[in-house]
């Protein structure tokens, strides 16, 4: 895996012919969080996760109602935006949801056409197409609503040569922690309410032209106490994958229900970010204070019986708590952070794919038992 690969060639070689790529979607452009303090949030994602300064908008750039820090690592661009006024809709979002993902933005060739096609197929508009301009060119944006208060922004940037987009200025402060090897967003998961998984699966199928990659029912994803259901939707070139979770009935409260309670509705549950070297990445993240879910050490006792031969030494996997799963195409290594917010809502998944195209079904039980332990500590099980 020593060769340099861009995010396109790292993505799955699999095409999904049943998906209709009428937009088309080139990949994730960026993810924008609404947070109460963008300066401090940016510092956390820099020092803990190895993101670096990329761009900035705020009072110094003539923006009066918000402050935005844009961070970058590999192909991943995150924006942390905070409101500057009490009557801001950003404030309303934070009051309702806490810090969380507002915009899941998708890189397209034509943001106007993407908006026209998707709204014509039943999407609700979040905002109509508009064009930003500066001396480096133009960027056209449009938006449609998805689950909860989350928005898909279509970003057309082929006429832009600047750092990020008009309205932002490049930012590179002296303090730039080393990146930790995060490369691109592998998938982003949405949590929706009871009986809503199929509604949003159909939304991605009918409005966006996605195909269903896989579906898990509550028999696949359950422990003695809790359960959930999940459907993975993908676009035709496989660069955008959105699993959709809904709660399922169990003896105790589903982690998805806990999320919905604290987020006050549907929203983004996790962002899976890919690395070429999960052992090195997780070792660094742990050293920088990132907290991960802890599965029982007994998970490793029969790991090789379950997943067969793997290239990695099992000792660092056990030491770092990295999980392994295999499917017909290969295997994957993954690990989930604890929630990144005060509320038990959003978390990151760190994933390294070695051929596998699946999502770690073999780890669901161990993971959910680890989550149940945390739910129990929170008094929300
Ligand atoms: Fe995931």
PDB file of C-alpha atoms in Angstrom, residues 219-375:
ATOM      1  CA  UNK A 219     -31.570  -9.802  13.613  1.00  0.00           C
ATOM      2  CA  UNK A 220     -28.233  -8.719  12.080  1.00  0.00           C
ATOM      3  CA  UNK A 221     -27.736  -5.768  14.409  1.00  0.00           C
ATOM      4  CA  UNK A 222     -28.811  -6.668  17.876  1.00  0.00           C
ATOM      5  CA  UNK A 223     -27.473  -7.777  21.191  1.00  0.00           C
ATOM      6  CA  UNK A 224     -29.304  -9.267  24.113  1.00  0.00           C
ATOM      7  CA  UNK A 225     -30.654  -5.801  24.894  1.00  0.00           C
ATOM      8  CA  UNK A 226     -30.720  -3.378  21.981  1.00  0.00           C
ATOM      9  CA  UNK A 227     -31.219  -3.329  18.212  1.00  0.00           C
ATOM     10  CA  UNK A 228     -31.233  -1.191  15.112  1.00  0.00           C
ATOM     11  CA  UNK A 229     -31.832  -1.574  11.387  1.00  0.00           C
ATOM     12  CA  UNK A 230     -29.708  -0.141   8.595  1.00  0.00           C
ATOM     13  CA  UNK A 231     -29.767   0.267   4.833  1.00  0.00           C
ATOM     14  CA  UNK A 232     -26.680   1.366   2.889  1.00  0.00           C
ATOM     15  CA  UNK A 233     -27.347   3.587  -0.134  1.00  0.00           C
ATOM     16  CA  UNK A 234     -24.670   4.324  -2.722  1.00  0.00           C
ATOM     17  CA  UNK A 235     -24.370   6.408  -5.847  1.00  0.00           C
ATOM     18  CA  UNK A 236     -23.333   4.790  -9.126  1.00  0.00           C
ATOM     19  CA  UNK A 237     -19.579   5.359  -8.926  1.00  0.00           C
ATOM     20  CA  UNK A 238     -19.431   4.289  -5.253  1.00  0.00           C
ATOM     21  CA  UNK A 239     -17.842   7.546  -4.074  1.00  0.00           C
ATOM     22  CA  UNK A 240     -20.854   8.524  -1.963  1.00  0.00           C
ATOM     23  CA  UNK A 241     -22.216   6.012   0.508  1.00  0.00           C
ATOM     24  CA  UNK A 242     -24.892   6.877   3.041  1.00  0.00           C
ATOM     25  CA  UNK A 243     -26.039   4.166   5.445  1.00  0.00           C
ATOM     26  CA  UNK A 244     -29.380   5.049   7.074  1.00  0.00           C
ATOM     27  CA  UNK A 245     -30.121   3.690  10.569  1.00  0.00           C
ATOM     28  CA  UNK A 246     -33.405   3.493  12.423  1.00  0.00           C
ATOM     29  CA  UNK A 247     -34.062   2.203  15.929  1.00  0.00           C
ATOM     30  CA  UNK A 248     -35.460  -1.278  16.448  1.00  0.00           C
ATOM     31  CA  UNK A 249     -37.307  -2.636  19.450  1.00  0.00           C
ATOM     32  CA  UNK A 250     -35.209  -4.426  22.048  1.00  0.00           C
ATOM     33  CA  UNK A 251     -35.365  -5.106  25.750  1.00  0.00           C
ATOM     34  CA  UNK A 252     -33.603  -1.778  26.302  1.00  0.00           C
ATOM     35  CA  UNK A 253     -33.262   1.524  24.466  1.00  0.00           C
ATOM     36  CA  UNK A 254     -31.672   1.463  21.012  1.00  0.00           C
ATOM     37  CA  UNK A 255     -28.558   3.626  20.595  1.00  0.00           C
ATOM     38  CA  UNK A 256     -30.354   5.214  17.632  1.00  0.00           C
ATOM     39  CA  UNK A 257     -33.212   6.265  19.881  1.00  0.00           C
ATOM     40  CA  UNK A 258     -30.711   7.719  22.340  1.00  0.00           C
ATOM     41  CA  UNK A 259     -29.202   9.735  19.480  1.00  0.00           C
ATOM     42  CA  UNK A 260     -32.625  10.983  18.327  1.00  0.00           C
ATOM     43  CA  UNK A 261     -33.485  11.995  21.905  1.00  0.00           C
ATOM     44  CA  UNK A 262     -30.329  14.067  22.335  1.00  0.00           C
ATOM     45  CA  UNK A 263     -30.151  15.468  18.796  1.00  0.00           C
ATOM     46  CA  UNK A 264     -33.867  16.250  18.910  1.00  0.00           C
ATOM     47  CA  UNK A 265     -34.471  14.442  15.669  1.00  0.00           C
ATOM     48  CA  UNK A 266     -32.692  12.754  12.788  1.00  0.00           C
ATOM     49  CA  UNK A 267     -29.125  13.741  11.918  1.00  0.00           C
ATOM     50  CA  UNK A 268     -25.649  12.615  11.000  1.00  0.00           C
ATOM     51  CA  UNK A 269     -24.478   9.871  13.357  1.00  0.00           C
ATOM     52  CA  UNK A 270     -20.957   9.223  12.137  1.00  0.00           C
ATOM     53  CA  UNK A 271     -18.382  10.177   9.561  1.00  0.00           C
ATOM     54  CA  UNK A 272     -16.142   7.302   8.484  1.00  0.00           C
ATOM     55  CA  UNK A 273     -12.704   8.505   7.452  1.00  0.00           C
ATOM     56  CA  UNK A 274     -10.210   6.296   5.642  1.00  0.00           C
ATOM     57  CA  UNK A 275      -6.519   5.751   6.350  1.00  0.00           C
ATOM     58  CA  UNK A 276      -3.774   3.639   4.715  1.00  0.00           C
ATOM     59  CA  UNK A 277      -2.273   2.713   8.082  1.00  0.00           C
ATOM     60  CA  UNK A 278      -4.837   2.370  10.813  1.00  0.00           C
ATOM     61  CA  UNK A 279      -2.314   1.221  13.404  1.00  0.00           C
ATOM     62  CA  UNK A 280      -0.228   4.371  13.005  1.00  0.00           C
ATOM     63  CA  UNK A 281      -3.294   6.614  12.709  1.00  0.00           C
ATOM     64  CA  UNK A 282      -5.002   5.245  15.827  1.00  0.00           C
ATOM     65  CA  UNK A 283      -1.759   5.219  17.803  1.00  0.00           C
ATOM     66  CA  UNK A 284      -1.334   8.925  17.057  1.00  0.00           C
ATOM     67  CA  UNK A 285      -4.982   9.785  17.685  1.00  0.00           C
ATOM     68  CA  UNK A 286      -4.889   8.055  21.076  1.00  0.00           C
ATOM     69  CA  UNK A 287      -1.681   9.900  21.971  1.00  0.00           C
ATOM     70  CA  UNK A 288      -3.437  13.161  21.062  1.00  0.00           C
ATOM     71  CA  UNK A 289      -6.342  12.433  23.382  1.00  0.00           C
ATOM     72  CA  UNK A 290      -8.976  10.961  21.069  1.00  0.00           C
ATOM     73  CA  UNK A 291     -11.193   8.549  22.985  1.00  0.00           C
ATOM     74  CA  UNK A 292     -12.408   5.329  21.375  1.00  0.00           C
ATOM     75  CA  UNK A 293     -15.035   2.748  22.162  1.00  0.00           C
ATOM     76  CA  UNK A 294     -13.433  -0.126  24.040  1.00  0.00           C
ATOM     77  CA  UNK A 295     -14.421  -3.664  23.128  1.00  0.00           C
ATOM     78  CA  UNK A 296     -13.577  -6.469  25.576  1.00  0.00           C
ATOM     79  CA  UNK A 297     -10.030  -7.805  25.131  1.00  0.00           C
ATOM     80  CA  UNK A 298     -11.614 -11.263  24.667  1.00  0.00           C
ATOM     81  CA  UNK A 299     -12.618  -9.990  21.197  1.00  0.00           C
ATOM     82  CA  UNK A 300      -9.054 -10.818  20.097  1.00  0.00           C
ATOM     83  CA  UNK A 301      -8.924 -14.358  21.497  1.00  0.00           C
ATOM     84  CA  UNK A 302     -10.560 -15.950  18.460  1.00  0.00           C
ATOM     85  CA  UNK A 303     -10.134 -13.068  15.996  1.00  0.00           C
ATOM     86  CA  UNK A 304      -7.946 -14.952  13.524  1.00  0.00           C
ATOM     87  CA  UNK A 305     -10.353 -17.905  13.567  1.00  0.00           C
ATOM     88  CA  UNK A 306     -13.090 -15.503  12.543  1.00  0.00           C
ATOM     89  CA  UNK A 307     -11.317 -13.401   9.926  1.00  0.00           C
ATOM     90  CA  UNK A 308      -8.520 -15.702   8.692  1.00  0.00           C
ATOM     91  CA  UNK A 309      -5.053 -14.477   7.748  1.00  0.00           C
ATOM     92  CA  UNK A 310      -4.396 -10.740   7.925  1.00  0.00           C
ATOM     93  CA  UNK A 311      -1.222  -8.806   7.196  1.00  0.00           C
ATOM     94  CA  UNK A 312      -1.196  -6.967  10.521  1.00  0.00           C
ATOM     95  CA  UNK A 313       0.313  -8.228  13.727  1.00  0.00           C
ATOM     96  CA  UNK A 314      -2.462  -8.897  16.225  1.00  0.00           C
ATOM     97  CA  UNK A 315      -0.503  -7.387  19.155  1.00  0.00           C
ATOM     98  CA  UNK A 316      -0.901  -3.704  18.141  1.00  0.00           C
ATOM     99  CA  UNK A 317      -4.502  -4.359  17.072  1.00  0.00           C
ATOM    100  CA  UNK A 318      -5.285  -5.636  20.553  1.00  0.00           C
ATOM    101  CA  UNK A 319      -3.275  -2.867  22.223  1.00  0.00           C
ATOM    102  CA  UNK A 320      -5.084  -0.156  20.233  1.00  0.00           C
ATOM    103  CA  UNK A 321      -8.507  -1.831  20.197  1.00  0.00           C
ATOM    104  CA  UNK A 322      -8.746  -1.990  16.397  1.00  0.00           C
ATOM    105  CA  UNK A 323     -11.482  -4.266  15.037  1.00  0.00           C
ATOM    106  CA  UNK A 324     -11.275  -6.505  11.957  1.00  0.00           C
ATOM    107  CA  UNK A 325     -13.941  -7.958   9.686  1.00  0.00           C
ATOM    108  CA  UNK A 326     -13.878  -9.904   6.440  1.00  0.00           C
ATOM    109  CA  UNK A 327     -16.245 -10.183   3.498  1.00  0.00           C
ATOM    110  CA  UNK A 328     -16.029 -11.947   0.126  1.00  0.00           C
ATOM    111  CA  UNK A 329     -13.775  -9.249  -1.332  1.00  0.00           C
ATOM    112  CA  UNK A 330     -11.219  -8.855   1.449  1.00  0.00           C
ATOM    113  CA  UNK A 331     -11.044  -7.484   4.967  1.00  0.00           C
ATOM    114  CA  UNK A 332     -11.267  -4.166   6.743  1.00  0.00           C
ATOM    115  CA  UNK A 333      -9.967  -2.676   9.972  1.00  0.00           C
ATOM    116  CA  UNK A 334     -12.067  -0.149  11.861  1.00  0.00           C
ATOM    117  CA  UNK A 335     -12.563   1.644  15.142  1.00  0.00           C
ATOM    118  CA  UNK A 336     -15.133   4.107  16.460  1.00  0.00           C
ATOM    119  CA  UNK A 337     -14.461   7.158  18.582  1.00  0.00           C
ATOM    120  CA  UNK A 338     -16.592   7.974  21.567  1.00  0.00           C
ATOM    121  CA  UNK A 339     -19.069  10.831  20.870  1.00  0.00           C
ATOM    122  CA  UNK A 340     -17.244  14.027  19.904  1.00  0.00           C
ATOM    123  CA  UNK A 341     -19.854  16.270  21.521  1.00  0.00           C
ATOM    124  CA  UNK A 342     -21.188  16.645  25.068  1.00  0.00           C
ATOM    125  CA  UNK A 343     -24.389  15.095  23.807  1.00  0.00           C
ATOM    126  CA  UNK A 344     -24.020  11.419  22.790  1.00  0.00           C
ATOM    127  CA  UNK A 345     -24.552  12.195  19.113  1.00  0.00           C
ATOM    128  CA  UNK A 346     -21.829  12.442  16.462  1.00  0.00           C
ATOM    129  CA  UNK A 347     -18.697  10.284  16.309  1.00  0.00           C
ATOM    130  CA  UNK A 348     -15.957   9.392  13.807  1.00  0.00           C
ATOM    131  CA  UNK A 349     -15.126   5.965  12.484  1.00  0.00           C
ATOM    132  CA  UNK A 350     -11.544   5.289  11.402  1.00  0.00           C
ATOM    133  CA  UNK A 351     -11.466   2.673   8.629  1.00  0.00           C
ATOM    134  CA  UNK A 352      -8.828   0.964   6.522  1.00  0.00           C
ATOM    135  CA  UNK A 353     -10.119  -1.199   3.688  1.00  0.00           C
ATOM    136  CA  UNK A 354      -8.045  -4.079   2.404  1.00  0.00           C
ATOM    137  CA  UNK A 355     -10.394  -5.170  -0.331  1.00  0.00           C
ATOM    138  CA  UNK A 356     -13.530  -5.379   1.788  1.00  0.00           C
ATOM    139  CA  UNK A 357     -16.480  -3.360   0.477  1.00  0.00           C
ATOM    140  CA  UNK A 358     -18.738  -3.959   3.487  1.00  0.00           C
ATOM    141  CA  UNK A 359     -19.219  -2.139   6.788  1.00  0.00           C
ATOM    142  CA  UNK A 360     -18.020  -4.477   9.518  1.00  0.00           C
ATOM    143  CA  UNK A 361     -21.104  -6.563  10.150  1.00  0.00           C
ATOM    144  CA  UNK A 362     -19.005  -9.092  12.084  1.00  0.00           C
ATOM    145  CA  UNK A 363     -18.118  -6.340  14.580  1.00  0.00           C
ATOM    146  CA  UNK A 364     -21.618  -5.036  15.181  1.00  0.00           C
ATOM    147  CA  UNK A 365     -22.297  -7.175  18.233  1.00  0.00           C
ATOM    148  CA  UNK A 366     -19.018  -6.377  20.012  1.00  0.00           C
ATOM    149  CA  UNK A 367     -19.410  -2.708  19.192  1.00  0.00           C
ATOM    150  CA  UNK A 368     -22.978  -2.464  20.345  1.00  0.00           C
ATOM    151  CA  UNK A 369     -22.136  -4.171  23.596  1.00  0.00           C
ATOM    152  CA  UNK A 370     -19.440  -1.531  24.065  1.00  0.00           C
ATOM    153  CA  UNK A 371     -21.988   1.211  23.278  1.00  0.00           C
ATOM    154  CA  UNK A 372     -24.488  -0.319  25.706  1.00  0.00           C
ATOM    155  CA  UNK A 373     -21.902  -0.095  28.459  1.00  0.00           C
ATOM    156  CA  UNK A 374     -21.520   3.620  27.687  1.00  0.00           C
ATOM    157  CA  UNK A 375     -25.298   4.093  27.475  1.00  0.00           C
TER     158      UNK A 375
END
